[in-house]
Coordinates of C-alpha atoms and ligand atoms in Angstrom, one line a residue:
M2 CA 31.5 17.7 -164.2
S3 CA 30.5 21.0 -165.6
D4 CA 32.8 22.9 -168.0
R5 CA 32.3 25.9 -165.7
L6 CA 33.8 23.9 -162.7
N7 CA 36.7 22.8 -164.9
S8 CA 37.4 26.2 -166.2
Y9 CA 37.2 27.6 -162.7
L10 CA 40.0 25.1 -161.6
K11 CA 42.2 26.1 -164.7
E12 CA 41.6 29.9 -164.2
N13 CA 42.6 29.9 -160.6
S14 CA 45.3 27.3 -160.6
D15 CA 48.0 29.9 -159.9
R16 CA 46.3 31.4 -157.0
F17 CA 45.7 27.9 -155.6
L18 CA 49.4 27.4 -155.6
E19 CA 50.0 30.9 -154.0
E20 CA 47.6 30.0 -151.1
L21 CA 49.3 26.5 -150.8
I22 CA 52.6 28.4 -150.3
S23 CA 51.2 30.7 -147.7
F24 CA 49.8 27.6 -145.7
L25 CA 53.1 25.9 -146.0
K26 CA 55.1 28.9 -144.7
I27 CA 53.6 28.5 -141.3
P28 CA 55.8 26.3 -139.2
S29 CA 53.1 24.3 -137.4
I30 CA 55.3 21.9 -135.8
S31 CA 53.1 20.1 -133.2
T32 CA 55.9 18.2 -131.3
D33 CA 57.8 21.4 -130.6
S34 CA 56.5 23.4 -127.5
N35 CA 58.3 26.5 -128.8
S36 CA 56.2 26.5 -132.0
K37 CA 52.8 26.8 -130.1
A38 CA 52.2 30.4 -131.3
D39 CA 52.8 29.2 -134.9
V40 CA 50.6 26.1 -134.6
D41 CA 47.9 28.4 -133.3
R42 CA 48.5 30.9 -136.2
C43 CA 48.1 28.1 -138.7
A44 CA 44.7 27.0 -137.1
H45 CA 43.4 30.5 -137.3
W46 CA 44.7 30.8 -141.0
L47 CA 42.7 27.7 -142.0
K48 CA 39.6 28.8 -140.0
D49 CA 39.7 32.2 -142.0
H50 CA 40.4 30.4 -145.2
L51 CA 37.5 28.0 -144.9
F52 CA 35.2 30.9 -144.0
N53 CA 36.6 32.9 -147.1
I54 CA 35.7 30.2 -149.6
G55 CA 32.2 30.3 -148.4
I56 CA 32.0 27.6 -145.6
T57 CA 30.5 30.0 -143.1
N58 CA 30.0 27.7 -140.2
V59 CA 33.5 27.1 -139.0
Q60 CA 34.7 26.7 -135.5
L61 CA 38.1 26.7 -133.8
E62 CA 37.8 24.3 -130.9
E63 CA 40.4 24.8 -128.2
T64 CA 41.8 21.5 -126.7
P65 CA 44.5 20.9 -123.8
G66 CA 46.9 20.7 -126.9
H67 CA 46.5 22.3 -130.3
P68 CA 43.2 23.6 -131.7
I69 CA 40.9 21.4 -133.9
I70 CA 39.1 23.1 -136.7
Y71 CA 35.5 21.9 -137.3
A72 CA 33.3 23.2 -140.1
E73 CA 30.1 22.2 -141.8
Y74 CA 28.2 22.9 -144.9
L75 CA 24.8 21.1 -144.8
I76 CA 22.4 21.3 -147.8
D77 CA 19.8 18.6 -147.5
A78 CA 19.2 15.9 -144.9
S79 CA 18.1 13.4 -147.5
K80 CA 21.6 13.6 -149.3
P81 CA 24.7 11.8 -148.1
T82 CA 27.0 13.5 -145.5
I83 CA 30.7 13.1 -146.0
L84 CA 33.4 14.0 -143.4
L85 CA 36.6 15.4 -144.7
Y86 CA 39.6 14.8 -142.3
G87 CA 43.1 16.2 -142.5
H88 CA 45.8 17.5 -140.3
Y89 CA 47.5 21.0 -140.4
D90 CA 50.5 20.1 -138.1
V91 CA 53.8 19.1 -139.4
Q92 CA 56.9 17.1 -138.3
P93 CA 59.9 19.0 -137.1
P94 CA 62.2 19.9 -140.2
E95 CA 65.6 18.7 -138.5
P96 CA 68.3 18.1 -139.7
L97 CA 68.2 21.6 -141.4
D98 CA 71.4 21.4 -143.2
L99 CA 70.2 18.6 -145.4
W100 CA 67.4 20.7 -147.0
D101 CA 68.2 22.1 -150.5
S102 CA 65.9 25.0 -149.8
P103 CA 64.6 26.1 -146.2
P104 CA 61.6 23.9 -145.0
F105 CA 59.3 26.9 -144.5
E106 CA 60.2 28.8 -147.6
P107 CA 58.3 26.6 -150.2
T108 CA 60.2 26.5 -153.3
I109 CA 59.3 25.0 -156.7
R110 CA 61.7 22.9 -158.6
D111 CA 61.0 20.5 -161.6
G112 CA 57.3 20.7 -161.1
K113 CA 57.4 19.9 -157.4
I114 CA 56.9 22.0 -154.4
F115 CA 59.5 21.5 -151.6
A116 CA 58.6 22.4 -148.0
R117 CA 57.8 20.7 -144.7
G118 CA 54.1 19.7 -144.9
A119 CA 54.1 19.7 -148.7
T120 CA 52.7 16.2 -149.0
D121 CA 52.1 15.4 -145.3
D122 CA 49.4 16.8 -145.0
K123 CA 49.0 20.4 -145.9
G124 CA 49.1 19.8 -149.7
Q125 CA 46.9 16.8 -149.9
L126 CA 44.4 18.4 -147.5
F127 CA 44.4 21.6 -149.5
T128 CA 43.2 19.8 -152.8
H129 CA 39.9 19.1 -151.1
I130 CA 39.6 22.7 -149.7
K131 CA 40.1 24.0 -153.3
A132 CA 37.8 21.6 -154.8
L133 CA 35.0 22.6 -152.3
E134 CA 35.8 26.3 -153.1
A135 CA 35.3 25.6 -156.8
H136 CA 31.9 24.0 -156.1
L137 CA 30.9 26.9 -154.0
A138 CA 32.0 29.5 -156.4
V139 CA 30.6 28.0 -159.5
E140 CA 27.4 26.3 -158.2
G141 CA 26.9 28.5 -155.1
T142 CA 26.4 25.3 -153.2
L143 CA 27.7 21.9 -152.6
P144 CA 26.3 18.6 -154.1
V145 CA 26.3 16.8 -150.7
N146 CA 26.5 17.7 -147.0
V147 CA 30.1 18.2 -145.9
K148 CA 31.6 18.2 -142.5
I149 CA 35.3 19.1 -142.0
L150 CA 37.5 18.0 -139.2
I151 CA 41.1 19.2 -139.3
E152 CA 43.6 18.6 -136.3
G153 CA 46.7 19.9 -135.3
E154 CA 48.1 17.0 -133.4
E155 CA 48.3 14.0 -135.8
E156 CA 52.0 13.9 -135.8
V157 CA 52.0 13.5 -132.0
G158 CA 49.4 10.7 -132.0
S159 CA 46.2 12.7 -131.8
P160 CA 46.0 12.7 -128.0
N161 CA 43.1 15.2 -127.8
L162 CA 41.1 14.2 -131.0
E163 CA 39.7 10.9 -129.9
P164 CA 38.0 12.4 -126.7
W165 CA 36.8 15.3 -128.8
I166 CA 35.3 12.8 -131.3
K167 CA 33.6 11.0 -128.5
D168 CA 32.1 14.2 -127.0
N169 CA 30.9 15.3 -130.3
K170 CA 29.6 12.1 -131.8
E171 CA 26.2 13.4 -132.9
K172 CA 27.5 16.4 -134.5
L173 CA 30.0 14.3 -136.5
S174 CA 27.5 11.7 -137.7
C175 CA 28.2 10.9 -141.4
D176 CA 27.9 8.3 -144.0
A177 CA 31.6 8.1 -144.8
V178 CA 34.9 9.8 -144.1
I179 CA 37.5 10.8 -146.8
I180 CA 41.1 11.3 -146.1
S181 CA 44.1 12.2 -148.4
D182 CA 47.0 11.7 -146.1
S183 CA 48.7 8.7 -147.8
S184 CA 50.2 7.8 -151.0
M185 CA 49.5 6.4 -154.4
Y186 CA 51.0 3.1 -155.6
A187 CA 53.2 4.7 -158.1
P188 CA 53.1 7.8 -160.3
G189 CA 50.2 7.8 -162.6
I190 CA 48.4 4.9 -160.8
P191 CA 45.6 6.3 -158.8
S192 CA 45.0 4.3 -155.7
I193 CA 42.7 3.6 -152.8
M194 CA 44.4 2.5 -149.6
Y195 CA 42.3 -0.1 -147.6
G196 CA 44.7 -0.9 -144.8
L197 CA 47.0 1.0 -142.5
R198 CA 49.3 -0.3 -139.8
G199 CA 48.9 0.6 -136.2
L200 CA 51.6 1.8 -133.7
A201 CA 52.9 1.2 -130.2
Y202 CA 55.8 3.6 -129.2
F203 CA 58.2 3.0 -126.3
E204 CA 61.1 4.7 -124.6
I205 CA 63.5 2.8 -122.4
E206 CA 66.1 4.1 -120.0
V207 CA 68.7 1.8 -118.5
E208 CA 70.6 2.9 -115.4
G209 CA 73.9 1.3 -114.2
P210 CA 76.2 3.3 -111.8
S211 CA 74.8 6.5 -110.3
H212 CA 77.3 8.5 -112.2
D213 CA 79.8 8.2 -115.1
L214 CA 82.9 6.2 -114.2
H215 CA 86.4 6.0 -115.3
S216 CA 86.3 2.7 -117.4
G217 CA 89.8 1.8 -116.4
L218 CA 89.2 1.9 -112.7
Y219 CA 85.7 0.4 -112.9
G220 CA 85.4 -1.3 -116.3
G221 CA 84.8 -5.1 -116.2
A222 CA 83.6 -5.1 -112.6
V223 CA 80.5 -2.7 -113.0
P224 CA 77.4 -3.2 -115.4
N225 CA 77.5 -1.1 -118.5
P226 CA 73.9 0.3 -119.3
I227 CA 74.8 0.7 -123.0
N228 CA 76.0 -2.9 -123.2
V229 CA 72.9 -4.0 -121.5
L230 CA 70.5 -1.8 -123.4
S231 CA 72.0 -3.3 -126.6
S232 CA 71.5 -6.8 -125.5
I233 CA 67.8 -6.0 -124.6
I234 CA 67.4 -4.5 -128.1
S235 CA 69.2 -7.5 -129.8
S236 CA 66.8 -9.9 -127.8
F237 CA 63.7 -8.4 -129.6
H238 CA 64.5 -10.3 -132.8
D239 CA 65.7 -13.8 -133.5
A240 CA 68.5 -14.6 -135.9
D241 CA 66.1 -14.8 -138.8
G242 CA 64.5 -11.4 -138.3
R243 CA 61.4 -12.5 -136.5
I244 CA 60.3 -10.7 -133.5
A245 CA 61.1 -12.8 -130.4
I246 CA 58.6 -11.4 -127.8
D247 CA 56.4 -14.1 -126.6
G248 CA 52.8 -13.8 -127.9
F249 CA 53.7 -11.0 -130.2
Y250 CA 52.3 -12.7 -133.3
D251 CA 49.4 -14.4 -131.5
T252 CA 46.7 -12.0 -132.9
V253 CA 48.2 -11.3 -136.3
R254 CA 45.5 -12.0 -139.0
D255 CA 47.0 -14.2 -141.7
L256 CA 47.1 -12.7 -145.2
V257 CA 44.4 -14.3 -147.4
E258 CA 45.7 -16.1 -150.5
S259 CA 43.6 -13.9 -152.9
E260 CA 45.2 -10.7 -151.3
R261 CA 48.7 -12.2 -151.9
E262 CA 47.9 -13.0 -155.4
E263 CA 46.5 -9.5 -156.1
W264 CA 49.6 -7.9 -154.7
K265 CA 51.9 -10.2 -156.8
N266 CA 50.1 -8.7 -159.9
L267 CA 51.0 -5.1 -158.8
P268 CA 54.1 -3.8 -160.7
F269 CA 56.8 -4.1 -158.1
R270 CA 60.7 -4.6 -158.0
D271 CA 62.7 -5.2 -155.1
S272 CA 65.6 -3.4 -156.8
E273 CA 63.6 -0.3 -157.3
F274 CA 62.3 -0.3 -153.8
L275 CA 65.8 -0.8 -152.6
A276 CA 67.1 2.2 -154.7
E277 CA 64.6 4.4 -152.9
T278 CA 66.2 3.5 -149.6
G279 CA 69.9 3.9 -150.4
A280 CA 70.6 0.8 -148.4
S281 CA 72.7 -2.0 -149.8
E282 CA 70.3 -5.0 -149.3
L283 CA 66.8 -5.5 -148.1
A284 CA 66.2 -7.3 -144.8
G285 CA 63.1 -8.7 -143.0
E286 CA 60.9 -11.4 -141.8
P287 CA 61.5 -14.7 -143.7
G288 CA 58.6 -16.1 -145.9
F289 CA 57.0 -12.7 -147.0
T290 CA 57.6 -10.5 -150.0
T291 CA 58.6 -6.8 -149.5
L292 CA 55.0 -5.6 -150.0
E293 CA 53.8 -8.1 -147.5
R294 CA 56.4 -7.0 -144.9
V295 CA 55.5 -3.4 -145.2
W296 CA 51.7 -3.7 -145.7
A297 CA 50.6 -6.7 -143.7
R298 CA 53.5 -7.7 -141.1
P299 CA 54.3 -6.2 -137.7
T300 CA 57.6 -4.7 -137.0
L301 CA 59.8 -3.5 -134.1
D302 CA 62.3 -0.8 -134.9
C303 CA 64.6 1.2 -132.8
N304 CA 64.0 5.0 -133.6
G305 CA 66.9 6.5 -131.6
I306 CA 69.5 5.6 -129.1
I307 CA 71.7 7.7 -126.9
G308 CA 74.2 7.3 -124.0
G309 CA 77.7 7.8 -122.8
F310 CA 80.3 9.9 -124.7
T311 CA 79.5 10.8 -128.4
G312 CA 81.7 13.9 -128.7
E313 CA 85.0 14.4 -130.6
G314 CA 87.8 12.2 -129.7
A315 CA 88.0 9.5 -127.2
K316 CA 86.8 9.5 -123.7
T317 CA 87.2 6.3 -121.5
V318 CA 84.0 6.5 -119.7
L319 CA 81.7 3.8 -118.3
P320 CA 78.3 5.7 -118.5
S321 CA 75.6 5.9 -116.0
L322 CA 72.7 6.0 -118.4
A323 CA 71.6 4.6 -121.9
K324 CA 68.2 5.4 -123.5
A325 CA 66.5 4.3 -126.6
K326 CA 63.1 5.0 -128.3
F327 CA 61.6 2.2 -130.4
S328 CA 58.1 1.4 -131.9
C329 CA 56.2 -1.3 -133.4
R330 CA 54.1 -1.1 -136.5
L331 CA 51.1 -3.3 -135.8
V332 CA 48.7 -5.1 -138.1
P333 CA 45.2 -6.4 -137.6
D334 CA 44.2 -7.7 -135.1
Q335 CA 47.0 -6.6 -132.8
D336 CA 46.0 -4.3 -130.0
P337 CA 48.5 -1.5 -129.1
L338 CA 47.7 -1.9 -125.3
E339 CA 48.2 -5.8 -125.5
I340 CA 51.4 -5.4 -127.3
E341 CA 52.7 -2.7 -124.7
K342 CA 52.1 -5.5 -122.0
L343 CA 54.0 -8.1 -124.0
V344 CA 57.0 -5.9 -124.7
I345 CA 57.3 -4.8 -121.0
A346 CA 57.0 -8.3 -119.9
H347 CA 59.8 -9.4 -122.3
I348 CA 62.1 -6.6 -121.0
E349 CA 61.5 -7.7 -117.3
K350 CA 62.4 -11.2 -118.4
V351 CA 65.6 -10.4 -120.2
C352 CA 67.0 -7.4 -118.3
P353 CA 69.6 -8.4 -115.7
S354 CA 69.2 -7.3 -112.1
S355 CA 72.5 -5.5 -112.2
V356 CA 70.8 -2.4 -113.7
K357 CA 67.5 -0.5 -113.3
F358 CA 65.3 0.2 -116.2
K359 CA 62.2 2.4 -116.8
V360 CA 59.9 2.0 -119.8
G361 CA 57.5 4.8 -120.9
Q362 CA 54.9 4.8 -123.7
H363 CA 53.7 7.3 -126.1
H364 CA 50.3 7.5 -127.7
G365 CA 49.9 4.8 -130.3
G366 CA 47.0 3.7 -132.7
K367 CA 45.2 0.8 -133.9
P368 CA 45.8 -0.9 -137.3
V369 CA 42.8 -0.8 -139.7
I370 CA 41.4 -2.5 -142.7
T371 CA 38.6 -0.6 -144.4
D372 CA 35.8 -1.7 -146.8
K373 CA 36.6 -2.0 -150.5
T374 CA 33.0 -0.9 -151.4
G375 CA 30.5 1.5 -150.2
I376 CA 29.2 5.1 -151.4
A377 CA 32.5 6.9 -150.8
V378 CA 34.8 4.2 -152.1
D379 CA 32.8 3.7 -155.2
A380 CA 32.5 7.5 -155.8
A381 CA 36.3 7.9 -155.3
K382 CA 37.0 5.0 -157.8
R383 CA 34.9 6.8 -160.4
A384 CA 36.6 10.2 -159.5
L385 CA 40.1 8.9 -159.7
K386 CA 39.5 7.0 -162.9
K387 CA 38.1 10.2 -164.6
S388 CA 40.9 12.6 -163.5
W389 CA 43.9 10.2 -163.9
D390 CA 42.5 8.2 -166.9
A391 CA 43.6 4.9 -165.4
E392 CA 41.9 2.2 -163.3
P393 CA 42.5 2.8 -159.6
V394 CA 44.3 0.0 -157.6
F395 CA 43.5 -1.1 -154.0
I396 CA 46.7 -1.1 -152.0
R397 CA 47.6 -1.2 -148.2
G398 CA 50.1 1.0 -146.5
G399 CA 52.6 0.7 -143.9
G400 CA 52.1 4.0 -142.1
S401 CA 49.5 4.8 -139.4
I402 CA 46.6 7.3 -139.2
P403 CA 45.2 6.4 -135.7
V404 CA 41.9 8.3 -136.1
V405 CA 40.8 5.9 -138.7
A406 CA 40.1 3.3 -136.0
T407 CA 38.3 5.9 -134.1
F408 CA 35.9 6.9 -136.9
A409 CA 35.1 3.2 -137.2
E410 CA 34.6 2.5 -133.6
V411 CA 32.9 5.7 -132.3
L412 CA 31.2 7.0 -135.4
K413 CA 30.6 3.5 -136.9
T414 CA 31.6 5.1 -140.2
P415 CA 33.8 3.7 -143.1
T416 CA 36.8 5.7 -144.3
V417 CA 38.1 6.0 -147.8
L418 CA 41.8 6.8 -148.1
V419 CA 42.6 8.6 -151.4
G420 CA 46.3 9.1 -151.1
L421 CA 47.8 11.6 -153.4
G422 CA 51.4 11.4 -152.3
L423 CA 54.2 9.4 -153.9
N424 CA 56.5 7.1 -152.2
D425 CA 59.6 9.4 -152.8
D426 CA 57.9 12.4 -151.3
R427 CA 60.3 12.2 -148.4
L428 CA 57.7 12.9 -145.7
H429 CA 59.2 13.4 -142.2
S430 CA 62.6 13.9 -143.9
P431 CA 64.6 16.7 -145.4
N432 CA 63.4 17.9 -148.8
E433 CA 59.8 16.8 -148.4
K434 CA 57.9 17.6 -151.7
F435 CA 54.6 17.2 -153.4
D436 CA 54.3 17.0 -157.1
L437 CA 52.2 19.8 -158.6
E438 CA 50.7 17.4 -161.1
N439 CA 49.3 15.4 -158.0
F440 CA 48.2 18.6 -156.5
Y441 CA 46.1 19.7 -159.5
K442 CA 44.9 16.3 -160.3
G443 CA 44.0 15.9 -156.7
I444 CA 41.9 19.1 -156.9
Q445 CA 40.2 17.7 -159.8
T446 CA 39.6 14.3 -158.3
S447 CA 38.1 15.9 -155.3
A448 CA 35.9 18.1 -157.3
Y449 CA 34.6 14.9 -159.2
F450 CA 34.3 13.1 -155.9
W451 CA 31.8 15.6 -154.4
N452 CA 29.6 15.1 -157.4
E453 CA 30.0 11.4 -157.8
V454 CA 29.2 10.6 -154.2
Ligands
BES1 N1 50.3 10.7 -143.3 C1 51.1 9.9 -142.4 C2 50.8 8.5 -142.4 C3 50.8 7.7 -143.8 C4 51.8 8.1 -144.7 C5 50.1 6.7 -144.0 C6 51.9 7.6 -145.9 C7 50.2 6.0 -145.1 C8 51.1 6.4 -146.2 C9 50.8 10.5 -141.0 O1 51.0 11.8 -140.9 C10 52.0 9.8 -140.1 O2 53.1 10.3 -140.2 N2 51.5 9.0 -139.0 C11 52.5 8.5 -138.1 C12 51.7 8.1 -136.9 C13 51.5 9.0 -135.8 C14 50.8 8.4 -134.6 C15 52.6 9.8 -135.4 C16 53.3 7.5 -138.6 O3 52.9 6.6 -139.5 O4 54.5 7.3 -138.2
MN2 MN1 50.0 12.7 -142.3
MN3 MN1 53.3 12.4 -140.9

């Protein structure tokens, strides 16, 4: 990379951080209908920002939900075209009292920036935007054709992105997609993620009596929906921790022996993983290591449960309703729609006729495995190696980015996932952070990437 490009990055580093702070200050919480105006403001901020760094062809595309930002900078049809994807929406910040500094007042402590969205995904996305800015400022152009797609609904399952991609297939055509919305294996170990789990998300409501009852007058003779819901939830797993839903594992692709060997060579300690969680012991499916459980095996976890009396003191009530949210992480080749059917069939089988139940689904996503070679992966490897001065490792991840499957299916394009976050970034939790070292090294990696590709 030219010295001028490197000095540009150095000279402007403080401003880059100031701008990231402005971006993080906007509470673009996609799940929260009261935040609609802020999500909109964030989309406009991004659009103006891209325009101001010299990407003059920027559109704000309205959808039935939150806007999509689409931009392009095309230089030469004979050169490769890379699509950059990211999301500007963030998770809700609650519980607020567990934050050491307010979620939308970005604060720097110990070389890290704390704010909702710091790592997921504003900070990671912004590294690419600043690298593109540097190329445009120093060279007056970009080394390849670049298309940019940034959505505001990733955290709610991207309901409007897939239709938009299908409608704009030709416009989006490209040689590869690059995304920084995941994590590195460990600090100082640059990583390329080649697998993500999918997701199927459910809500269940169990109704017993039509209204809350005195548990002395009726208890013992009337079905209790919380008791029933608990038994349904316990029937999801067997005593060993395997999922006990008929057919659930039928389409799970077995881990290949070489992959298991590779993962055993990664530096990993159960004790350190355990320490990150604060739990007292690990638990999971028998016969698999921790990395295998998180990267390559499916799960079913309750996300929340509510019902009856949870206030102060004691109230002897037999509740009318019990509700839970639960979700499955899926692995290739499980299909979220098939899994939904199996889960509902299981509930129909185990739920007693003494109660009524309703099951609803939220938007899910398909699991993916991406190529370990190709122009973008190879370029990302070289770029990571140069800026981190270490050999990149190939890893899989346990989280989900549903649009990656859409890119493969609709655009027929491979994706390279260059995660810049760290496992202790507390994404979706209080005190989310992004290490400034990763922010600046990320900008440098991206600047190299556009040249290398
Ligand atoms: N950026 C995350 C996904 C992620 C994080 C992948 C770390 C790999 C490593 C993304 O914003 C996210 O949170 N996705 C959701 C899924 C979505 C459908 C709500 C998830 O994984 O729960
Ligand atoms: Mn994300
Ligand atoms: Mn997220």
